[in-house]
C-alpha positions as protocol buffer text, in pm:
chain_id: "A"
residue {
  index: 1
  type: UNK
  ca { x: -974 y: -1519 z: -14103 }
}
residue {
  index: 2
  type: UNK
  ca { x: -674 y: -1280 z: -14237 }
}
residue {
  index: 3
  type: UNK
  ca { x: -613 y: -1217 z: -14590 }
}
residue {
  index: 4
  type: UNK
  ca { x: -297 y: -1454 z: -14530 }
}
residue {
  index: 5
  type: UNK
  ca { x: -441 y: -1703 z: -14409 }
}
residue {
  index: 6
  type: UNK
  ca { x: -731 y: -1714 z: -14649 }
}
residue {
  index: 7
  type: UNK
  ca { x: -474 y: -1739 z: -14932 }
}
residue {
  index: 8
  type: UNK
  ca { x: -270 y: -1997 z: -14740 }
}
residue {
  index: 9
  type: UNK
  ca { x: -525 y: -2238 z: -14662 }
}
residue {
  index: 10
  type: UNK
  ca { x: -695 y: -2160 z: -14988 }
}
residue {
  index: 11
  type: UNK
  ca { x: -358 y: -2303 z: -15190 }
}
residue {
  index: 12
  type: UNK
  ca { x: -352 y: -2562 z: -14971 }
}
residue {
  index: 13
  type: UNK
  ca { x: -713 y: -2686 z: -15030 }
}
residue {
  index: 14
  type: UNK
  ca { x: -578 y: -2676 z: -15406 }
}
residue {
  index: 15
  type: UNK
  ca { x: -276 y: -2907 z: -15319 }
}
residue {
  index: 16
  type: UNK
  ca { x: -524 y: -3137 z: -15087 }
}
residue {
  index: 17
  type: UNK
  ca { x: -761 y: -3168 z: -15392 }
}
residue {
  index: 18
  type: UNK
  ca { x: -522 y: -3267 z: -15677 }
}
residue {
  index: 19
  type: UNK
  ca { x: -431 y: -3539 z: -15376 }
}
residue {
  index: 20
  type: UNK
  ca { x: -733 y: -3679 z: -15383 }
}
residue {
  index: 21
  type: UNK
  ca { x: -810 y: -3695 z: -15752 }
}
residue {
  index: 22
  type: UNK
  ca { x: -475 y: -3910 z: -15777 }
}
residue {
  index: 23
  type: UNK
  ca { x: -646 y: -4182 z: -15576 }
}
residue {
  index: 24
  type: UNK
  ca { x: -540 y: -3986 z: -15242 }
}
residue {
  index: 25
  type: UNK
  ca { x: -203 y: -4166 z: -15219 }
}
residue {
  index: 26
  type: UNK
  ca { x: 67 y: -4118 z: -14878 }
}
residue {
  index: 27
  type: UNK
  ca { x: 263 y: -3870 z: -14866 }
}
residue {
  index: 28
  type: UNK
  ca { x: 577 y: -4164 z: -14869 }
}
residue {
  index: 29
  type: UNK
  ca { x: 437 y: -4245 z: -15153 }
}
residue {
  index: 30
  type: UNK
  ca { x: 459 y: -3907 z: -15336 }
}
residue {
  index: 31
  type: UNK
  ca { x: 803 y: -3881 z: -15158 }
}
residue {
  index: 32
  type: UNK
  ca { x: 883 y: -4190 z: -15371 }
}
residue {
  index: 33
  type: UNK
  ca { x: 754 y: -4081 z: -15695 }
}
residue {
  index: 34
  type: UNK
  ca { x: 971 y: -3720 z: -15627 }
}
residue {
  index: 35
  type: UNK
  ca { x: 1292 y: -3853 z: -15514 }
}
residue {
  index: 36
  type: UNK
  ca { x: 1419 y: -3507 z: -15410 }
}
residue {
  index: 37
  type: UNK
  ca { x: 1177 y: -3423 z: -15149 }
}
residue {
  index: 38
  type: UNK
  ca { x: 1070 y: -3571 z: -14771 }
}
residue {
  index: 39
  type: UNK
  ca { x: 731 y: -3674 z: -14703 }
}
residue {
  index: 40
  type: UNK
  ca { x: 724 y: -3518 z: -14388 }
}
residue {
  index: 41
  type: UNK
  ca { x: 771 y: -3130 z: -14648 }
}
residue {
  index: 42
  type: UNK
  ca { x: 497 y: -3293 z: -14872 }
}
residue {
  index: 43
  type: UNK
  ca { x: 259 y: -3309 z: -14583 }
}
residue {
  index: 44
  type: UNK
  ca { x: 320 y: -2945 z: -14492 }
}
residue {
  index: 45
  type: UNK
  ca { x: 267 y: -2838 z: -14793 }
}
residue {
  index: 46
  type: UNK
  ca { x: -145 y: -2910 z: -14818 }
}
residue {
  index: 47
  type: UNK
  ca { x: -147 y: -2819 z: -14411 }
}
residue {
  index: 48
  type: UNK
  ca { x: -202 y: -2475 z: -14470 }
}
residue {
  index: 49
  type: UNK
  ca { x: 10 y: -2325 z: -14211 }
}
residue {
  index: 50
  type: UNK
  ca { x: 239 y: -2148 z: -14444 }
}
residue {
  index: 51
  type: UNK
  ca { x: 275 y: -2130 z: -14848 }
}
residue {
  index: 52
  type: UNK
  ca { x: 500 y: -2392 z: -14987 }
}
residue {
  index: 53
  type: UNK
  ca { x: 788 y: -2275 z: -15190 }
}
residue {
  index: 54
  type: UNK
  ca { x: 763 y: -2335 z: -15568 }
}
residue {
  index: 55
  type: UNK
  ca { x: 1007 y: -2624 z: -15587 }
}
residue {
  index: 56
  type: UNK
  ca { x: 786 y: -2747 z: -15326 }
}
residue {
  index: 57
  type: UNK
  ca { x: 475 y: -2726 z: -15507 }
}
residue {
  index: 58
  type: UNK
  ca { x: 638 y: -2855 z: -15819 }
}
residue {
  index: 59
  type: UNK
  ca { x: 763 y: -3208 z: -15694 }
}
residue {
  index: 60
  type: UNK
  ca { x: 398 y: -3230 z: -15499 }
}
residue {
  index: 61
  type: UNK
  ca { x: 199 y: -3149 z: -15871 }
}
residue {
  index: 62
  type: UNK
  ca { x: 464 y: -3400 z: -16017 }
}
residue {
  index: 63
  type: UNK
  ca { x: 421 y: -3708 z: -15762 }
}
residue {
  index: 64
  type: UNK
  ca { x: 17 y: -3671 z: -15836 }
}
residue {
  index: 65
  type: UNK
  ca { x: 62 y: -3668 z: -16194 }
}
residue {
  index: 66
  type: UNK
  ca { x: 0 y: -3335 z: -16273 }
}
residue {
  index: 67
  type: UNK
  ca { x: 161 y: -3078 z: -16488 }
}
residue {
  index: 68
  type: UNK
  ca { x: 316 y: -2761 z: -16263 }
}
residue {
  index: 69
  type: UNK
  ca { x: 280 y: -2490 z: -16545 }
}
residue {
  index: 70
  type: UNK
  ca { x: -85 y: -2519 z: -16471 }
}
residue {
  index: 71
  type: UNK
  ca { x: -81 y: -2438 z: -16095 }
}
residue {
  index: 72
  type: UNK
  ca { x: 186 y: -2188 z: -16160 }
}
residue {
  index: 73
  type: UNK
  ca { x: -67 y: -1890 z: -16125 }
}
residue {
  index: 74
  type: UNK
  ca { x: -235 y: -2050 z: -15840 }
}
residue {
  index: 75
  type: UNK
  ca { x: 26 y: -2025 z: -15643 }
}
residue {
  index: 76
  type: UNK
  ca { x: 217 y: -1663 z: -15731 }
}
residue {
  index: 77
  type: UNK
  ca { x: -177 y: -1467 z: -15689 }
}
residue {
  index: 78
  type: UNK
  ca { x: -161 y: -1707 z: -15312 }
}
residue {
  index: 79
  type: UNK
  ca { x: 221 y: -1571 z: -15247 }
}
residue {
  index: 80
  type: UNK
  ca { x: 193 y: -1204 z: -15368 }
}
residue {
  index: 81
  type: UNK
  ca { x: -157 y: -1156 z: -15113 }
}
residue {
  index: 82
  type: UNK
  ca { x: 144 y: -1333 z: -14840 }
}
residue {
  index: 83
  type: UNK
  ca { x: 362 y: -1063 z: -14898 }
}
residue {
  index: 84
  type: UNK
  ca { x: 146 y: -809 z: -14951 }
}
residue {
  index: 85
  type: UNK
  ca { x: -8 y: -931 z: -14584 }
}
residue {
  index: 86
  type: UNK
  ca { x: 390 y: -925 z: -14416 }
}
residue {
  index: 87
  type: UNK
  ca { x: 482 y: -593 z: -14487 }
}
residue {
  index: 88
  type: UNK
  ca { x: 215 y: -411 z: -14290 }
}
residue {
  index: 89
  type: UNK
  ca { x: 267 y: -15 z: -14421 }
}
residue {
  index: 90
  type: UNK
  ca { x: 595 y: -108 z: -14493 }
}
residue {
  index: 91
  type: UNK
  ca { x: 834 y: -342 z: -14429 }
}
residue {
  index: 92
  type: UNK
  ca { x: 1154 y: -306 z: -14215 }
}
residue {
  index: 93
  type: UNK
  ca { x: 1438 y: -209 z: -14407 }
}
residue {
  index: 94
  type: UNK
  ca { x: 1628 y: -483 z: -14558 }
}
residue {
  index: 95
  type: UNK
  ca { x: 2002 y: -511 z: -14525 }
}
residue {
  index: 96
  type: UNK
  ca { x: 2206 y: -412 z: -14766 }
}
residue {
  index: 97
  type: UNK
  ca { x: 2478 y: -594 z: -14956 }
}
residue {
  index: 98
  type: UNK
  ca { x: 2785 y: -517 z: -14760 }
}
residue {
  index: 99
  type: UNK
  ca { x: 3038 y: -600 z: -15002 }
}
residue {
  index: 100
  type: UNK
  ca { x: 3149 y: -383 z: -15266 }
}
residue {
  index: 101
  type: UNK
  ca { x: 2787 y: -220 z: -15374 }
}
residue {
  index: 102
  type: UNK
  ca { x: 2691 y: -258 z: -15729 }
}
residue {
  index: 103
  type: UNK
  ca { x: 2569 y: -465 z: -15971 }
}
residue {
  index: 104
  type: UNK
  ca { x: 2350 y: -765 z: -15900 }
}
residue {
  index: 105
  type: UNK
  ca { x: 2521 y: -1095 z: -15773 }
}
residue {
  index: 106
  type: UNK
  ca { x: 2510 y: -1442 z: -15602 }
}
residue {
  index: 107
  type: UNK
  ca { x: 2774 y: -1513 z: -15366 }
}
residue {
  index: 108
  type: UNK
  ca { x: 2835 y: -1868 z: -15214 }
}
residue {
  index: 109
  type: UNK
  ca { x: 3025 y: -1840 z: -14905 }
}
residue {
  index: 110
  type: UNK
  ca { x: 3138 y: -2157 z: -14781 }
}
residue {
  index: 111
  type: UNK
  ca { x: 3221 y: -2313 z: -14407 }
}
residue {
  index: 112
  type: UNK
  ca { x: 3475 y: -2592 z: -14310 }
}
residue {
  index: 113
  type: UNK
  ca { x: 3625 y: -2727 z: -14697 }
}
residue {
  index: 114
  type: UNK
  ca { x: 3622 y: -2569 z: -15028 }
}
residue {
  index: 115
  type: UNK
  ca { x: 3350 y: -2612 z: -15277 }
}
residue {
  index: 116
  type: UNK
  ca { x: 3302 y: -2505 z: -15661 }
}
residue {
  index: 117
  type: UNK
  ca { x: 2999 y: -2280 z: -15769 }
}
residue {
  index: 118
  type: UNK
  ca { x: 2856 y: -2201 z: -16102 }
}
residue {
  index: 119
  type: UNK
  ca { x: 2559 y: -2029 z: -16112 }
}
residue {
  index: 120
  type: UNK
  ca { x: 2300 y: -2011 z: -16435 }
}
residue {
  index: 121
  type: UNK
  ca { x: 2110 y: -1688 z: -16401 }
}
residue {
  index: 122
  type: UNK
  ca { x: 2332 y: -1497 z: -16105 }
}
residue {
  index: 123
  type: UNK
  ca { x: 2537 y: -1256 z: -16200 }
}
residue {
  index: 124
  type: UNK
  ca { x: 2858 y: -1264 z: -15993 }
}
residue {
  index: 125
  type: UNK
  ca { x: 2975 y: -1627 z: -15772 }
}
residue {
  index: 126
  type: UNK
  ca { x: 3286 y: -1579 z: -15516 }
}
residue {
  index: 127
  type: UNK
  ca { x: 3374 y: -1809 z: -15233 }
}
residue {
  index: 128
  type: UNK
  ca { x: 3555 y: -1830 z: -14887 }
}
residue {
  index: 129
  type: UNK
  ca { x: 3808 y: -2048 z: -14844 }
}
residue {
  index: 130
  type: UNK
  ca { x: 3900 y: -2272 z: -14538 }
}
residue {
  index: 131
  type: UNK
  ca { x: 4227 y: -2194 z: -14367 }
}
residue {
  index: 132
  type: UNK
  ca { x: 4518 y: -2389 z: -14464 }
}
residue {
  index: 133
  type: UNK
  ca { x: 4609 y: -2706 z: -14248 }
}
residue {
  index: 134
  type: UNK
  ca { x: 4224 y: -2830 z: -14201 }
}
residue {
  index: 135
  type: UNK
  ca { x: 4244 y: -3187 z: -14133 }
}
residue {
  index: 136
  type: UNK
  ca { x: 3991 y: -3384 z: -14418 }
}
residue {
  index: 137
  type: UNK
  ca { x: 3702 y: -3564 z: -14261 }
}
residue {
  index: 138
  type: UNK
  ca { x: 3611 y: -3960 z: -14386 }
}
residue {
  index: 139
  type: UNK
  ca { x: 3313 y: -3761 z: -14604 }
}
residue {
  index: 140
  type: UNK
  ca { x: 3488 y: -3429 z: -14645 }
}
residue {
  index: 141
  type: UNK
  ca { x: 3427 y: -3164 z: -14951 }
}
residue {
  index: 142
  type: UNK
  ca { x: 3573 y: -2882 z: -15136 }
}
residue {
  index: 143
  type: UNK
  ca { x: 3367 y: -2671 z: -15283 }
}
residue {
  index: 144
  type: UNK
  ca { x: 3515 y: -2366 z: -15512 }
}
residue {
  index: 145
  type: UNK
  ca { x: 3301 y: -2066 z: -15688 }
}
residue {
  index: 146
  type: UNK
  ca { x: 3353 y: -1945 z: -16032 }
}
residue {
  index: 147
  type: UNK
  ca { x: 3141 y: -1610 z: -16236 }
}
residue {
  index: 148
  type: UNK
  ca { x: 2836 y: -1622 z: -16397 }
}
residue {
  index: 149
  type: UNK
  ca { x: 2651 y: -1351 z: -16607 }
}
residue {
  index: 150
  type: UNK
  ca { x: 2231 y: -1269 z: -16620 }
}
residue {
  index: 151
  type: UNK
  ca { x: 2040 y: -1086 z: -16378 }
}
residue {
  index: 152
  type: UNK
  ca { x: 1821 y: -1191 z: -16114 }
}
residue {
  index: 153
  type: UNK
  ca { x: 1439 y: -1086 z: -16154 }
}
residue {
  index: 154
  type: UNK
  ca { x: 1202 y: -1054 z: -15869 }
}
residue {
  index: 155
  type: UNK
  ca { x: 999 y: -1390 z: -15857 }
}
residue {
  index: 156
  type: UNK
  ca { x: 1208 y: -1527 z: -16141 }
}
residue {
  index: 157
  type: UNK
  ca { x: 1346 y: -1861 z: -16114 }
}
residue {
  index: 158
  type: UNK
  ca { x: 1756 y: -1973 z: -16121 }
}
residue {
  index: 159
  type: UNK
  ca { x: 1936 y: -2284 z: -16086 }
}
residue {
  index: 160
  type: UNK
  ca { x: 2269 y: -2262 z: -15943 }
}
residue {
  index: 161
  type: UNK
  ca { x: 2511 y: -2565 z: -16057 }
}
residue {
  index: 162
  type: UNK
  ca { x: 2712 y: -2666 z: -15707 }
}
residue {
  index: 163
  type: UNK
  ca { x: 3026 y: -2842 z: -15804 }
}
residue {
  index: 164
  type: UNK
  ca { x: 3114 y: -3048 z: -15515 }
}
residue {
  index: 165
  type: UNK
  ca { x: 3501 y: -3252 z: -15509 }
}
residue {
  index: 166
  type: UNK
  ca { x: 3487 y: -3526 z: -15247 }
}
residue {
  index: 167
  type: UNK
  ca { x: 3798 y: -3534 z: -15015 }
}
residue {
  index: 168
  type: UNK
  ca { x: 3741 y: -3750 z: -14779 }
}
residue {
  index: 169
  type: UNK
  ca { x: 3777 y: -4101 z: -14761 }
}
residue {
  index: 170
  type: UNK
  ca { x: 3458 y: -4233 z: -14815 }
}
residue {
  index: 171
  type: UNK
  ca { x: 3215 y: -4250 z: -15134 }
}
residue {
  index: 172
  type: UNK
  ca { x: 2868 y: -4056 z: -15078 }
}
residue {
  index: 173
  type: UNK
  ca { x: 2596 y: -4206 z: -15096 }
}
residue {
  index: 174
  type: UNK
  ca { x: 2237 y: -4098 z: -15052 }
}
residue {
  index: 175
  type: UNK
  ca { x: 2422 y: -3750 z: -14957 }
}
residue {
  index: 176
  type: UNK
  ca { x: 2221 y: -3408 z: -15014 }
}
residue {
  index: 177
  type: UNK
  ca { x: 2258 y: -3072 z: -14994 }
}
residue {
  index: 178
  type: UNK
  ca { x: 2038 y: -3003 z: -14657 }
}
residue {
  index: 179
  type: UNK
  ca { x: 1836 y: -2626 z: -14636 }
}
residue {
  index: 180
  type: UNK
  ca { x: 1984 y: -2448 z: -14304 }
}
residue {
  index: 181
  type: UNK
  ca { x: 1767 y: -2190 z: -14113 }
}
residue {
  index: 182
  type: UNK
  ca { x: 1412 y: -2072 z: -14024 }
}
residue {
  index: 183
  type: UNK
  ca { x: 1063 y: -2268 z: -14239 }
}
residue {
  index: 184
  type: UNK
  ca { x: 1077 y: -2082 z: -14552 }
}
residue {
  index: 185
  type: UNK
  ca { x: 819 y: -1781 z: -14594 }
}
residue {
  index: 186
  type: UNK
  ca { x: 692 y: -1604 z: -14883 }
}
residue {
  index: 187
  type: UNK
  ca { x: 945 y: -1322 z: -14850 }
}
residue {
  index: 188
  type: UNK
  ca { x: 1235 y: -1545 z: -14893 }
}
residue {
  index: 189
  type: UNK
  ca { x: 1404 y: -1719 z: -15173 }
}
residue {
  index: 190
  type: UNK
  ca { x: 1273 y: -2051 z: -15236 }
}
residue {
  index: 191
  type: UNK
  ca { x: 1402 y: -2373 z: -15258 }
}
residue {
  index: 192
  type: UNK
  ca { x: 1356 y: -2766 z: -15196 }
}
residue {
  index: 193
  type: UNK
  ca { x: 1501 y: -2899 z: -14828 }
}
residue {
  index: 194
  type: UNK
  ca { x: 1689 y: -3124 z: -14954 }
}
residue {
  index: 195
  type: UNK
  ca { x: 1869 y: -3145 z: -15266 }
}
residue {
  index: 196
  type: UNK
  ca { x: 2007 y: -3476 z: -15368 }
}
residue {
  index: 197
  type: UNK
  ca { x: 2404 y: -3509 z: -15457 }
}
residue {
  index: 198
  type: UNK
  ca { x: 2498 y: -3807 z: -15675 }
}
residue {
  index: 199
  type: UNK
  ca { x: 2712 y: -4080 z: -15580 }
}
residue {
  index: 200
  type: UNK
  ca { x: 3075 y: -3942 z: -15571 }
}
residue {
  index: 201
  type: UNK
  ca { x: 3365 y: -4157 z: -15509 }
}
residue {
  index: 202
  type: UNK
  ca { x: 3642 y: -4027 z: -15321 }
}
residue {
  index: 203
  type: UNK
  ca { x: 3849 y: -3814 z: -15536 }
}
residue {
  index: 204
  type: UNK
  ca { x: 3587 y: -3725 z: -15785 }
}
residue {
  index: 205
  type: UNK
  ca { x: 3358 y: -3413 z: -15838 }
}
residue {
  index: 206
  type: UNK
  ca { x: 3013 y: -3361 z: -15885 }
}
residue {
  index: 207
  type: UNK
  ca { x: 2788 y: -3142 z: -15989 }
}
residue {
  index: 208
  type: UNK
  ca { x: 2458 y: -3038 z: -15770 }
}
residue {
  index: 209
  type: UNK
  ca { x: 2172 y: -2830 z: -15970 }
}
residue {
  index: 210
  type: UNK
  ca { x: 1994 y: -2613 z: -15718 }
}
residue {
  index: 211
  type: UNK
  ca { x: 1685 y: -2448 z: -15815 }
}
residue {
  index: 212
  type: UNK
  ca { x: 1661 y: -2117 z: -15667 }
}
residue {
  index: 213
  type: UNK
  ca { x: 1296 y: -1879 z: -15698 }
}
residue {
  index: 214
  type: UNK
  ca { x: 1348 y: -1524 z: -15608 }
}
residue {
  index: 215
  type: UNK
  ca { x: 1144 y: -1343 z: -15396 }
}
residue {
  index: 216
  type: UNK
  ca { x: 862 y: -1069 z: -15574 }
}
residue {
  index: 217
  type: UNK
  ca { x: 1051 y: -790 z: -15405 }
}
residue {
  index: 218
  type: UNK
  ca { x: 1385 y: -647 z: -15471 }
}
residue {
  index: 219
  type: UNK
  ca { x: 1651 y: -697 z: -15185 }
}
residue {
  index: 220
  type: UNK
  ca { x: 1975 y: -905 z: -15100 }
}
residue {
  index: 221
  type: UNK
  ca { x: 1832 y: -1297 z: -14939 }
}
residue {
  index: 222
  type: UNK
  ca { x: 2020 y: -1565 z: -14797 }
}
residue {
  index: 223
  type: UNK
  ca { x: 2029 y: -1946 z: -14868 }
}
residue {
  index: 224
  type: UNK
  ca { x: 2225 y: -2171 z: -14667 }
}
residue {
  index: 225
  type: UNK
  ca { x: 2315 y: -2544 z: -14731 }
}
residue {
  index: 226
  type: UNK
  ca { x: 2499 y: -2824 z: -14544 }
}
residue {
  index: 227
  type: UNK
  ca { x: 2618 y: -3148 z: -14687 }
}
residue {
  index: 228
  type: UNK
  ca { x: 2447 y: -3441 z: -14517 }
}
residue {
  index: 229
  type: UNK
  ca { x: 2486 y: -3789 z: -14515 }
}
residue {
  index: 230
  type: UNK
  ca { x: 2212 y: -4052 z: -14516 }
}
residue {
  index: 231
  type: UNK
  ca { x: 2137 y: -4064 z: -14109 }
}
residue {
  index: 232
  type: UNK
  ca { x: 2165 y: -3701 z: -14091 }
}
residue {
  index: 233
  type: UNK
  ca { x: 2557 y: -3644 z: -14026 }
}
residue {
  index: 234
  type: UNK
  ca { x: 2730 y: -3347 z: -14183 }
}
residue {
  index: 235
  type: UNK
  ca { x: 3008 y: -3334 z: -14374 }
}
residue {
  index: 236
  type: UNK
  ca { x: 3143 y: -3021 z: -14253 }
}
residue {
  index: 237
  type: UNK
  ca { x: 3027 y: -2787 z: -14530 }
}
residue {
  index: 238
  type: UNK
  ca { x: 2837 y: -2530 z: -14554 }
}
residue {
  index: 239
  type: UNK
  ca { x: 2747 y: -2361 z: -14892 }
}
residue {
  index: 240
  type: UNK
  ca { x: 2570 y: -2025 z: -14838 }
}
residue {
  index: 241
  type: UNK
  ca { x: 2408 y: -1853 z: -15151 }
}
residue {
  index: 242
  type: UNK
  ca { x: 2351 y: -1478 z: -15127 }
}
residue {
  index: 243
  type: UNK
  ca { x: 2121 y: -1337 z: -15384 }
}
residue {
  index: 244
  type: UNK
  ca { x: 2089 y: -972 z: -15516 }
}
residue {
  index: 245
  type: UNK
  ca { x: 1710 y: -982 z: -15669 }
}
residue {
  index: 246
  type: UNK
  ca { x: 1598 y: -634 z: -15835 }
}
């Protein structure tokens, strides 16, 4: 067995054991007690076929009654032997930032509407916006990005406050922010799938907290959101978070 996988299943035998001291309960059922996370993620997460992210881990050591802080170490010692074990020598270069070089940043680059971004811990926040003339959908956004100030440490963790203005026609409800791409790995910044959005009435604005854990390396990453209704319909935007960690 690899180094890797030795640390992956090893975390996961952790997760698998706190399960079963908390009466071994279903993974809806720890979905129920977290509110912000499917049990389908919860299941994968004591699988052992890759390392949960941290938010991850959190809401699982929370639904079994545990306290986080206390599997904290557990899981950066099973994450740093991950990345240790995916850059063999070393690793292929990472791309660059390719807008206007220095200084650390977060940049939220957003698709079809317009959506506001305030980030707690980034550095710098800019947005896209749509071209004028879009027609509004029934559960349409706008999402808009303002600055921030800090600095983004390697493995630290950030929560970036979304600010999402409902233009559509419809109230959301049971809406969430919905984790685009690839399984997260090790090497890349870390977040829940799925981040709830409160109730917001047509008209109105809301703000989304998304916690954000950096990877242990320096580097530019990408995080990429859509807004999703409650049988799995998007609203047409995309938020896209790019982080400068070093």
């Amino acid at each position: 067995m690899s180094t890797r996988a030795r640390a992956v299943e090893g975390f996961a035998g952790v997760l698998a054991d706190l399960r079963e001291d908390a009466g071994r309960p279903s993974f809806r059922v720890l979905a129920g007690r977290s509110g912000a996370i499917s049990h389908t993620t919860l299941h994968e997460a004591s699988q052992g076929r890759r390392l949960p992210s941290w938010e991850t881990t959190v809401e699982y050591v929370r639904a079994c009654g545990a306290d986080p802080a206390g599997y904290r170490g557990r899981w950066e010692a099973a994450r740093r032997e991950v990345l240790a074990c995916s850059r063999p020598g070393a690793a292929g270069p990472r791309r660059r930032p390719t807008a206007g070089g220095s200084g650390r940043r977060v940049l939220a680059v957003l698709g079809a509407a317009v959506a506001t971004l305030a980030v707690l811990g980034g550095a710098e926040a800019a947005a896209h916006l749509p071209s004028a003339g879009a027609r509004p959908a029934p559960g349409g956004a706008a999402v808009q990005a303002g600055p921030s100030s800090g600095a983004l440490s390697p493995g630290g963790t950030h929560t970036a406050t979304v600010r999402l203005r409902n233009t559509g026609t419809l109230t959301w409800r049971s809406y969430v922010l919905r984790r685009l791409g690839p399984p997260q790995h090790a090497e890349d910044c870390q977040t829940i799938p799925e981040v709830p959005v409160p109730a917001t009435a047509p008209g109105a604005t809301t703000s989304v907290p998304v916690t954000v854990t950096a990877p242990l390396h320096p580097g530019p990453c990408v995080v990429r959101f859509a807004l999703t209704g409650p049988q799995g319909r998007r609203a047409g935007t995309e938020v896209r978070l790019r982080l400068e960690v070093g």
